[in-house]
mmCIF file of C-alpha atoms and ligand atoms in Angstrom:
data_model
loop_
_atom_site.group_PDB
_atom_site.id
_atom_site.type_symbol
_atom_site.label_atom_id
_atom_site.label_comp_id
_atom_site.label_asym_id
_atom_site.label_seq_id
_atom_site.Cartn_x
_atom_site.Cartn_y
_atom_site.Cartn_z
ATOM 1 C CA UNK J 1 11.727 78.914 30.110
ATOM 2 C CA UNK J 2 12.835 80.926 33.226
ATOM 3 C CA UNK J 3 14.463 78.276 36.347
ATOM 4 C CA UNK J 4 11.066 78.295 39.023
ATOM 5 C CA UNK J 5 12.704 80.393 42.263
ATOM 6 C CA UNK J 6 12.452 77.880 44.764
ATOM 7 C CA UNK J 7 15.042 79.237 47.555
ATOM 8 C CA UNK J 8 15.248 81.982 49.755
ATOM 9 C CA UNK J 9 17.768 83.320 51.713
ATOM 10 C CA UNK J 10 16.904 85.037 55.060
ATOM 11 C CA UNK J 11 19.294 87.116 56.989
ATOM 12 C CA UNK J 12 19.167 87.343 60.482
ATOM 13 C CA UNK J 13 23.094 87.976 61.241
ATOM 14 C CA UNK J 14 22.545 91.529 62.165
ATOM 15 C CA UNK J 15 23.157 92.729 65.646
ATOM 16 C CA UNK J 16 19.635 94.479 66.128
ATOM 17 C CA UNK J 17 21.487 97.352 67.876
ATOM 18 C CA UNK J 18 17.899 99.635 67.670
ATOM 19 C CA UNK J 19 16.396 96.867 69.870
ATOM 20 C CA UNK J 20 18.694 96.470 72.870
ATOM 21 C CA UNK J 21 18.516 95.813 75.482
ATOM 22 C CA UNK J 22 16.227 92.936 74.224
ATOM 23 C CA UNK J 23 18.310 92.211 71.402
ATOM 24 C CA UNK J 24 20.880 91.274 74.013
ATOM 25 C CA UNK J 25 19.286 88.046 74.650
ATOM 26 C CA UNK J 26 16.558 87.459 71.862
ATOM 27 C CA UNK J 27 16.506 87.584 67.883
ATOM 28 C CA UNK J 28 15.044 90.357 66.924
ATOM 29 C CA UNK J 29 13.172 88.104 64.216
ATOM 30 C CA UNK J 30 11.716 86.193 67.648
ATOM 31 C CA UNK J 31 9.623 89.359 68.582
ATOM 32 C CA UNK J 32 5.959 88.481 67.618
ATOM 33 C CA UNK J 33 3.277 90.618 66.539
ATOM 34 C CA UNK J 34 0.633 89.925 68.833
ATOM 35 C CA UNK J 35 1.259 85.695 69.087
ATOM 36 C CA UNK J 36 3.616 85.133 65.676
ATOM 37 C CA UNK J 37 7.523 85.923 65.527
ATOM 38 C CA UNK J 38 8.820 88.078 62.645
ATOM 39 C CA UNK J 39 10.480 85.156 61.063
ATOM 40 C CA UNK J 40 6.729 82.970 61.324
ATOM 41 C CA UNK J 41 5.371 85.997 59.169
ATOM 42 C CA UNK J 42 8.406 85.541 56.798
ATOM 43 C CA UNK J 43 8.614 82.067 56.034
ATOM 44 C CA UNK J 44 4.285 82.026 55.551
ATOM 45 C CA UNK J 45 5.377 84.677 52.819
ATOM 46 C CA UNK J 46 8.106 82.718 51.144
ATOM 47 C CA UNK J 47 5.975 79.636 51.195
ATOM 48 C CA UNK J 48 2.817 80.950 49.226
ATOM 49 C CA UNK J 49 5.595 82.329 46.630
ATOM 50 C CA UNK J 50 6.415 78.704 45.933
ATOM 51 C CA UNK J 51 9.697 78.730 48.129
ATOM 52 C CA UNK J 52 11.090 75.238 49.348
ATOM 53 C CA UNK J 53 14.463 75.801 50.411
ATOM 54 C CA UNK J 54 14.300 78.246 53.268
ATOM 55 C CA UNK J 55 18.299 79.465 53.990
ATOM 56 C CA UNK J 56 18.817 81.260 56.941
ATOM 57 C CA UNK J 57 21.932 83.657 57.674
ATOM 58 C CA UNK J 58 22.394 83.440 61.422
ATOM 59 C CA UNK J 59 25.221 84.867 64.007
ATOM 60 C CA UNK J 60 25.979 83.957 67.475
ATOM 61 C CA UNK J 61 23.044 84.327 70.355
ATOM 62 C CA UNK J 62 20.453 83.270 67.186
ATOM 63 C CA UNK J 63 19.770 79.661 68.890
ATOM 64 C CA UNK J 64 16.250 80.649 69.864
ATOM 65 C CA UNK J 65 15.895 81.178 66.085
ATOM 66 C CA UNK J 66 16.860 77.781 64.791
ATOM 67 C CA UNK J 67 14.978 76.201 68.188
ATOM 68 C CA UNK J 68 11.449 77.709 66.924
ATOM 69 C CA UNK J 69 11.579 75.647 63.854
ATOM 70 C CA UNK J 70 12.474 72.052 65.827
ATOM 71 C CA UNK J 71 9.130 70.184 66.827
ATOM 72 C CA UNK J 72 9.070 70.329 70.372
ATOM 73 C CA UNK J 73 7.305 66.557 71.371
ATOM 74 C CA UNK J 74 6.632 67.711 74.947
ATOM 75 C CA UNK J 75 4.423 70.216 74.170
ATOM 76 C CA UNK J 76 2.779 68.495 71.504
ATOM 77 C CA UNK J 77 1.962 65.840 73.697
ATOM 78 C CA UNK J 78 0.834 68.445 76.946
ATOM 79 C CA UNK J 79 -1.524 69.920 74.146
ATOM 80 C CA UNK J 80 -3.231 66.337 72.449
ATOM 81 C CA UNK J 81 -3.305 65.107 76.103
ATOM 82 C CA UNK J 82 -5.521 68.021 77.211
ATOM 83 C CA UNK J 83 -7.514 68.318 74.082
ATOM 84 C CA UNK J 84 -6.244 71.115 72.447
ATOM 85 C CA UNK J 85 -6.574 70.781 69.363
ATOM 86 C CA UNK J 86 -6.609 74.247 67.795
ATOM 87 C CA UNK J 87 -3.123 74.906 69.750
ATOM 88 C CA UNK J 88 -2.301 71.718 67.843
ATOM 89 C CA UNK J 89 -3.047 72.949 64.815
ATOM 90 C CA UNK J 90 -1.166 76.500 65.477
ATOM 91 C CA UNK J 91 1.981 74.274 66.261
ATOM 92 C CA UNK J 92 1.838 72.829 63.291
ATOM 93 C CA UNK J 93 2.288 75.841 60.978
ATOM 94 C CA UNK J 94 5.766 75.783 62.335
ATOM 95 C CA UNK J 95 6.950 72.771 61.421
ATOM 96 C CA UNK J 96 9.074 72.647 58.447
ATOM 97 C CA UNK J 97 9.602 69.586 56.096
ATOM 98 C CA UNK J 98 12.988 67.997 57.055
ATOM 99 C CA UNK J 99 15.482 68.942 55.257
ATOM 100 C CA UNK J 100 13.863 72.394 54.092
ATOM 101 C CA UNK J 101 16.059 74.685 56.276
ATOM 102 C CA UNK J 102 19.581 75.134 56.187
ATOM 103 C CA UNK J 103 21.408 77.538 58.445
ATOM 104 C CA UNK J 104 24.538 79.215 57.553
ATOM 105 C CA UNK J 105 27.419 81.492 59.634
ATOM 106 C CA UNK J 106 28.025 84.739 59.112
ATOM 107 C CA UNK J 107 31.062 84.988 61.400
ATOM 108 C CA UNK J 108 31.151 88.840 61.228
ATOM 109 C CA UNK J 109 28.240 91.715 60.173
ATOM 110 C CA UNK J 110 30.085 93.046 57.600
ATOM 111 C CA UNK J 111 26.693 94.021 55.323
ATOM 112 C CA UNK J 112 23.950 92.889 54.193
ATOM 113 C CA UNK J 113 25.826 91.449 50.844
ATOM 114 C CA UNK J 114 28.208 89.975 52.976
ATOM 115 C CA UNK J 115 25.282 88.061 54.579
ATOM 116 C CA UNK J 116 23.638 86.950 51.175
ATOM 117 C CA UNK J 117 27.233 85.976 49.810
ATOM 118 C CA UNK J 118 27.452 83.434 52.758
ATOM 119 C CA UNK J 119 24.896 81.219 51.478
ATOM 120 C CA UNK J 120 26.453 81.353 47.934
ATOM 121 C CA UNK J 121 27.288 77.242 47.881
ATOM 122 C CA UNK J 122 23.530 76.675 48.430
ATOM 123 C CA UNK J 123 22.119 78.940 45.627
ATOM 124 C CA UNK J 124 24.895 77.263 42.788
ATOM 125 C CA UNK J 125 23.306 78.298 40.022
ATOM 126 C CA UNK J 126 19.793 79.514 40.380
ATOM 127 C CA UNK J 127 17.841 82.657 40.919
ATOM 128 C CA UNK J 128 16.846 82.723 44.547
ATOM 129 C CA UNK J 129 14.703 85.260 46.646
ATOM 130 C CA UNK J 130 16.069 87.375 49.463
ATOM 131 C CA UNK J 131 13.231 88.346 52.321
ATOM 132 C CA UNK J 132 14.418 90.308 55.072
ATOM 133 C CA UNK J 133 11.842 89.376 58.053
ATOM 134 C CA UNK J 134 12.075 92.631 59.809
ATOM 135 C CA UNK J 135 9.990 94.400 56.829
ATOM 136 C CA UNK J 136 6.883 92.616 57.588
ATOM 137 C CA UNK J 137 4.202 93.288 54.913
ATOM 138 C CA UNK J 138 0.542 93.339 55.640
ATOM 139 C CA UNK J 139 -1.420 92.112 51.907
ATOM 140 C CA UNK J 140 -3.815 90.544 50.211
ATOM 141 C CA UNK J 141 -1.610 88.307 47.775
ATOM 142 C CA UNK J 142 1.665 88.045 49.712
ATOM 143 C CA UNK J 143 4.284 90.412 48.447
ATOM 144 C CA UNK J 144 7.190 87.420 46.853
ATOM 145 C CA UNK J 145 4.267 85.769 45.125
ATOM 146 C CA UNK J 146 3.345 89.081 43.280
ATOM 147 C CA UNK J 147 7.159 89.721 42.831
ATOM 148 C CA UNK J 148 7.775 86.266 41.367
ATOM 149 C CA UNK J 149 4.766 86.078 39.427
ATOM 150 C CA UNK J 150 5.810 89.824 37.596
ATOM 151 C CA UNK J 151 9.461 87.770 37.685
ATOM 152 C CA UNK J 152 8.341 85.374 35.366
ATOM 153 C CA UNK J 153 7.647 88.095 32.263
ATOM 154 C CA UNK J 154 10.724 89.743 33.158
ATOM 155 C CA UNK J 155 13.359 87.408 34.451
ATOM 156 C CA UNK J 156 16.478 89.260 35.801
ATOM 157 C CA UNK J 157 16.961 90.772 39.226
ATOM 158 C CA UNK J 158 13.879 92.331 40.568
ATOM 159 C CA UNK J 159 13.622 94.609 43.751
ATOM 160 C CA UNK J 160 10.641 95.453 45.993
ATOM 161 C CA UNK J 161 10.403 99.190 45.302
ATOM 162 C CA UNK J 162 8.013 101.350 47.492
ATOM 163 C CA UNK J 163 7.542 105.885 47.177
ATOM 164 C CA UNK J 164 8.495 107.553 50.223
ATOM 165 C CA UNK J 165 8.547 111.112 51.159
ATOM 166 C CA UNK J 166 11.723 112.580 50.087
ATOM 167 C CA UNK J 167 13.300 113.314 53.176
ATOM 168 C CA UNK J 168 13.213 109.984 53.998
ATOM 169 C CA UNK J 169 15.035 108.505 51.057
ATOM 170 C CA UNK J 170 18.002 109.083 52.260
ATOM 171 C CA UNK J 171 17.511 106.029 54.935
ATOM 172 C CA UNK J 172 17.209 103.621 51.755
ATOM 173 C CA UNK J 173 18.642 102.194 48.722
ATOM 174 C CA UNK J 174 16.683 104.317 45.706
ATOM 175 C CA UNK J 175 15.868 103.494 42.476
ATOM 176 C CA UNK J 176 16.938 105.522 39.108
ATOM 177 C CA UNK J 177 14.310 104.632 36.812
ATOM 178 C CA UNK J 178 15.318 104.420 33.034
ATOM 179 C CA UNK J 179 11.813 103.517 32.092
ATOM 180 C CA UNK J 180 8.473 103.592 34.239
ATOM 181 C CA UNK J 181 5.588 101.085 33.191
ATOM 182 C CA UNK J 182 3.442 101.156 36.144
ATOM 183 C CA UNK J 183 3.956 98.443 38.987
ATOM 184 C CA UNK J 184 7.167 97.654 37.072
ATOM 185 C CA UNK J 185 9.901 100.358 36.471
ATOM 186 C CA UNK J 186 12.974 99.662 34.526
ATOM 187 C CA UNK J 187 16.052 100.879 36.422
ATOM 188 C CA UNK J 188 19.932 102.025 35.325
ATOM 189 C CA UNK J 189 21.123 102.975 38.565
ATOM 190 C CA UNK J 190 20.499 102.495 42.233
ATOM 191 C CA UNK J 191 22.268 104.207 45.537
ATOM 192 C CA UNK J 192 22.276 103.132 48.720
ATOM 193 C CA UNK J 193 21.647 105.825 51.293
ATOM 194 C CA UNK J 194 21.803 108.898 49.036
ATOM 195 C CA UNK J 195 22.193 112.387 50.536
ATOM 196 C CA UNK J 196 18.740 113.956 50.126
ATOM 197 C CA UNK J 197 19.965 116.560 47.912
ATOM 198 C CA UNK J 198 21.752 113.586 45.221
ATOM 199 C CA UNK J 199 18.620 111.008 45.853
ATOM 200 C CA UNK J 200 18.237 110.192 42.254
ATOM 201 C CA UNK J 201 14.234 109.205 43.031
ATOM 202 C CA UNK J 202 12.177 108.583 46.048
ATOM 203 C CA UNK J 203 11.291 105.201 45.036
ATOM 204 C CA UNK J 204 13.089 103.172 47.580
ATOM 205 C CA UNK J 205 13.894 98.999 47.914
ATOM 206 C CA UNK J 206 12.679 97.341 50.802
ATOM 207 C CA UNK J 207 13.671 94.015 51.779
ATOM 208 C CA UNK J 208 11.897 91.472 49.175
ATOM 209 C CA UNK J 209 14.453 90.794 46.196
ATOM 210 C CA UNK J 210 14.677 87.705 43.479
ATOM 211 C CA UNK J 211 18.375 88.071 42.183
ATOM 212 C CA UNK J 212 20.234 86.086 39.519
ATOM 213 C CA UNK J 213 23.484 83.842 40.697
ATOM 214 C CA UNK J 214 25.488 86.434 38.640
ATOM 215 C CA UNK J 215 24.707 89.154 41.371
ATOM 216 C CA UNK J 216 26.399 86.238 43.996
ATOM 217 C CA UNK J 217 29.562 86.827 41.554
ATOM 218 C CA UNK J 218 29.001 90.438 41.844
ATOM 219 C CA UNK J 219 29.394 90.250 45.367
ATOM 220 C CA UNK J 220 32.347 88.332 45.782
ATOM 221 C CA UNK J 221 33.961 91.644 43.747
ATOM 222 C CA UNK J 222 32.766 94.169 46.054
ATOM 223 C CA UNK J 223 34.525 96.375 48.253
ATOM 224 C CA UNK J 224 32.723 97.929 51.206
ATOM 225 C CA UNK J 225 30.580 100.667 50.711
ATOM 226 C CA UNK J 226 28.374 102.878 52.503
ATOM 227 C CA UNK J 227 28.517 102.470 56.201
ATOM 228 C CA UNK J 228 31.676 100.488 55.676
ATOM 229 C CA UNK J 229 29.332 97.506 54.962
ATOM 230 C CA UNK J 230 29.289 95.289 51.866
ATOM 231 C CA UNK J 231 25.907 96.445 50.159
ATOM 232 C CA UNK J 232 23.615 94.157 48.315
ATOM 233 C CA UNK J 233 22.499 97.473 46.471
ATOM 234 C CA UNK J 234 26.132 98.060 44.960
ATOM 235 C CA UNK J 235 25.912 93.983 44.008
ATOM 236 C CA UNK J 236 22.656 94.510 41.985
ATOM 237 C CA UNK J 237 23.887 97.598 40.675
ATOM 238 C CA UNK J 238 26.624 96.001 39.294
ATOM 239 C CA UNK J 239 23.883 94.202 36.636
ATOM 240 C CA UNK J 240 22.961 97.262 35.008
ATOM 241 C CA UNK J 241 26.704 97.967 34.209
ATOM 242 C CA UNK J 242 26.645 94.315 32.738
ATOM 243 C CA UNK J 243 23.954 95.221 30.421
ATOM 244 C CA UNK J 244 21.362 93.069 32.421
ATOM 245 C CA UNK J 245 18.119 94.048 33.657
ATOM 246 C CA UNK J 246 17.276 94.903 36.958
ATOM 247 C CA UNK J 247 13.603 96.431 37.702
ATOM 248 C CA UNK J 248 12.121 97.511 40.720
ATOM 249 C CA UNK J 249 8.427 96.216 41.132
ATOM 250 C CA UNK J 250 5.717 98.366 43.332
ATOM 251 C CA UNK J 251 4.027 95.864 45.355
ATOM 252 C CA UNK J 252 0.589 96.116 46.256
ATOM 253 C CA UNK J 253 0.815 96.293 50.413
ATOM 254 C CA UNK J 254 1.187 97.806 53.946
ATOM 255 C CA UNK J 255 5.037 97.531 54.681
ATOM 256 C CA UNK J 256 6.119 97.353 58.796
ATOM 257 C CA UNK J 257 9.500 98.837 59.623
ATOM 258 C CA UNK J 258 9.478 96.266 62.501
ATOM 259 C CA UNK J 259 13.533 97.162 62.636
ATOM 260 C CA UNK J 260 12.637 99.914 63.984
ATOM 261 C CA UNK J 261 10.600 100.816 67.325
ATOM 262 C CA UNK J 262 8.088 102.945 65.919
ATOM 263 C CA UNK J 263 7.420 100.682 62.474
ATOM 264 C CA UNK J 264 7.190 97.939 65.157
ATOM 265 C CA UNK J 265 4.594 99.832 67.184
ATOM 266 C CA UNK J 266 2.933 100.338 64.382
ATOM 267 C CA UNK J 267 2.300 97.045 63.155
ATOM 268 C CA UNK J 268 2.030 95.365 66.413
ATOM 269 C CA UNK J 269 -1.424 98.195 66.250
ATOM 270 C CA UNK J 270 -2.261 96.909 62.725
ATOM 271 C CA UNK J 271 -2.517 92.817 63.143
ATOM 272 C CA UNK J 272 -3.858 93.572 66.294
ATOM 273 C CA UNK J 273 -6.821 95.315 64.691
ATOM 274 C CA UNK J 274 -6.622 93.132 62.272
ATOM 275 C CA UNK J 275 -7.693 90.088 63.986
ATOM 276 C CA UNK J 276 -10.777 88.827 64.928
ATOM 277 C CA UNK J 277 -10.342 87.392 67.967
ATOM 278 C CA UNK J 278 -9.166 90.802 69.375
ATOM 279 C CA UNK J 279 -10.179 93.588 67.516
ATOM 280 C CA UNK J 280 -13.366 94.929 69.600
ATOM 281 C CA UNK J 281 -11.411 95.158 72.688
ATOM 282 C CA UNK J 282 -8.425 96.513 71.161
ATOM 283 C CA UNK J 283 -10.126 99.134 69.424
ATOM 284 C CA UNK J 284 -11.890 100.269 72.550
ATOM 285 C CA UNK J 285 -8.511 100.424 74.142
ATOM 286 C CA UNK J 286 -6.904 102.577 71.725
ATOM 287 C CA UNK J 287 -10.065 104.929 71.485
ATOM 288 C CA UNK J 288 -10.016 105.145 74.685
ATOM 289 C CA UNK J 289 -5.964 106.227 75.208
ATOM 290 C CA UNK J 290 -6.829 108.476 72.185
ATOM 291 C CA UNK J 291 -9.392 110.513 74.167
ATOM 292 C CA UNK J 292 -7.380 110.417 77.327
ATOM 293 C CA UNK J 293 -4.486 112.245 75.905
ATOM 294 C CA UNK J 294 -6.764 114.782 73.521
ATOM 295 C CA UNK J 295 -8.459 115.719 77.100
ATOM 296 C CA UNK J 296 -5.318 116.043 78.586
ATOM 297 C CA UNK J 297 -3.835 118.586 76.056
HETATM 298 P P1 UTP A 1 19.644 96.151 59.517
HETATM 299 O O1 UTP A 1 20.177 97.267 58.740
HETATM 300 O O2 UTP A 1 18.238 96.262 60.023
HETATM 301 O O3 UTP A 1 20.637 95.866 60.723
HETATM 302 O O4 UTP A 1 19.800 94.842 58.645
HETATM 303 P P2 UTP A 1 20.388 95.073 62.058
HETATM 304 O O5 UTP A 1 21.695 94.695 62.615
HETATM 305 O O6 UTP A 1 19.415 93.943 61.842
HETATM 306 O O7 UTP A 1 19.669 96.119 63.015
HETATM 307 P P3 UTP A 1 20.200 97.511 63.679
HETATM 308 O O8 UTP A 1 20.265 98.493 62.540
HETATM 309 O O9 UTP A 1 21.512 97.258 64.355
HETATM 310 O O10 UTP A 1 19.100 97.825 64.667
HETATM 311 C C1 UTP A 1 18.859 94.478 57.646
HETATM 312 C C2 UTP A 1 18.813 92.969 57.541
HETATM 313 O O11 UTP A 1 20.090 92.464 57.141
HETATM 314 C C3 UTP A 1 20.573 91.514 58.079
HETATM 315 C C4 UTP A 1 19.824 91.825 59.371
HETATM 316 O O12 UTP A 1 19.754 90.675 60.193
HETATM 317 C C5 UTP A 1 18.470 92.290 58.867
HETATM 318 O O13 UTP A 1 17.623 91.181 58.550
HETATM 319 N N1 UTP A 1 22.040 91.672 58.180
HETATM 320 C C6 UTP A 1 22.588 92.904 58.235
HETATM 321 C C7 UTP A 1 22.844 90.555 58.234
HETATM 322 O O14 UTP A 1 22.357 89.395 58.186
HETATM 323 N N2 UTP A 1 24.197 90.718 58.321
HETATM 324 C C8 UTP A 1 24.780 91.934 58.365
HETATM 325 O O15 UTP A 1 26.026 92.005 58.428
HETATM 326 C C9 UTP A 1 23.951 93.060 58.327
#
């Protein structure tokens, strides 16, 4: 029987240079859409997939971070006081068994590998998820409980593959598929950043993964690669030259760039429509700045 995936790393070490001057000052996983932070969005994710060792990656200026999963007694008693219950309730969904979260250093950004090798005494030996909070994905069965329920026929390391238009791949890590079976492809290679010309697919990995403890060994080998960083692509790589499989799974799902300032835009527009307690107005809104600029053109 396959070991249950129970922990998750998150990393949140980067510098979130596309966000300053914000970033300056504030996580970037701290920037809500509409009333939720990144991370909120994250962790909800991680819990329906059965997660129950949350592991965060964290740098310096990441405080606010670790302070939005302490319970904060003052406020909780400012809300009961007055009656608010429902605020109550919203508090709640933050509030993390003790125990659950660890947080870990990683003293300097040297990659996204880097970061995930970091939290390598808390993973020992079992397979563990990776969810990177800034790809925030809007769907009906949340994306790590597909992955780890399509995990548990395959077992090995599994990667959240999505198509994108070829000029784009070259802004991802991209699959070469050996064998394609539908949501699940079989892969035997995978590039990080490919020129557009040497892209070997445009089926790129976005940030949901379920890896083995071998590709934590992996790691610990590596050498920097593109961008000078220490790639988690080149890690999982590394599998397929062992001879051990690695498959890329098509979720079912709206992914949010929400590292970038457009992706972030654009999802901030989405849950906003998306929720009941705002949608009319917010749809008149937009309709409304819609028609103002076609008249103006
Ligand atoms: P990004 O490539 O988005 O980098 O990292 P970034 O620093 O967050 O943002 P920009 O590009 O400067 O605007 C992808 C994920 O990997 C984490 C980031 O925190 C983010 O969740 N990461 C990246 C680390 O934890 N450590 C690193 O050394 C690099």
């Amino acid at each position: 029987m396959k070991t249950k995936v129970t922990k998750a790393i998150f990393p949140v070490a980067g510098l979130g240079t596309r966000f300053l001057p914000a970033t300056k000052s504030i996580p970037k996983e701290i920037m809500t859409l509409v009333d939720r932070p990144l991370i909120q969005y994250a962790i909800d994710e991680a819990r329906a997939a059965g997660i129950k060792e949350f592991i965060f990656v964290t740098s310096r200026g990441k405080g606010a971070l670790e302070d939005y999963f302490d319970i904060n007694p003052m406020l909780e008693q400012t809300l009961r006081k007055s009656g608010k219950d429902a605020l109550l309730d919203t508090l709640k969904t933050t509030n993390m068994e003790s125990g659950a979260i660890a947080y870990i250093r990683q003293h300097k950004a040297l990659g996204l590998g880097h970061a995930v090798w970091c939290a390598r005494r808390l993973i020992a030996n079992e397979p563990f998820a990776v969810i990177l909070p800034d790809d925030v994905i809007a769907a009906e069965k949340p994306v790590l409980q597909q992955m780890v329920e399509a995990y548990e026929q395959t077992g090995g390391a599994m990667v959240a593959a999505m198509e994108v238009p070829p000029e784009k791949a070259s802004a991802y890590g991209v699959l070469d598929v050996e064998e394609d079976m539908g949501d699940l492809v079989k892969v035997r290679g995978m590039v990080e950043k490919p020129a557009r010309e040497t892209a070997p697919s445009n089926l790129a990995v976005i940030g949901r993964y379920i890896l083995t403890p071998n590709v934590m060994a992996n790691i610990s080998k590596m050498k920097s690669g593109a961008g000078g960083e220490i790639q988690l692509t080149d890690a999982i790589a590394e599998e397929i030259n062992q001879d051990r499989g690695v498959y890329g799974f098509r979720f079912r799902g709206q992914r949010f760039d929400c590292g970038s300032k457009a992706g972030y835009l654009q999802a901030m527009v989405a849950f906003g429509m998306a929720r009941d307690d705002l949608r009319d107005e917010f749809t008149a809104y937009l309709e409304e700045m819609v028609s103002v600029r076609k008249a103006a053109q």
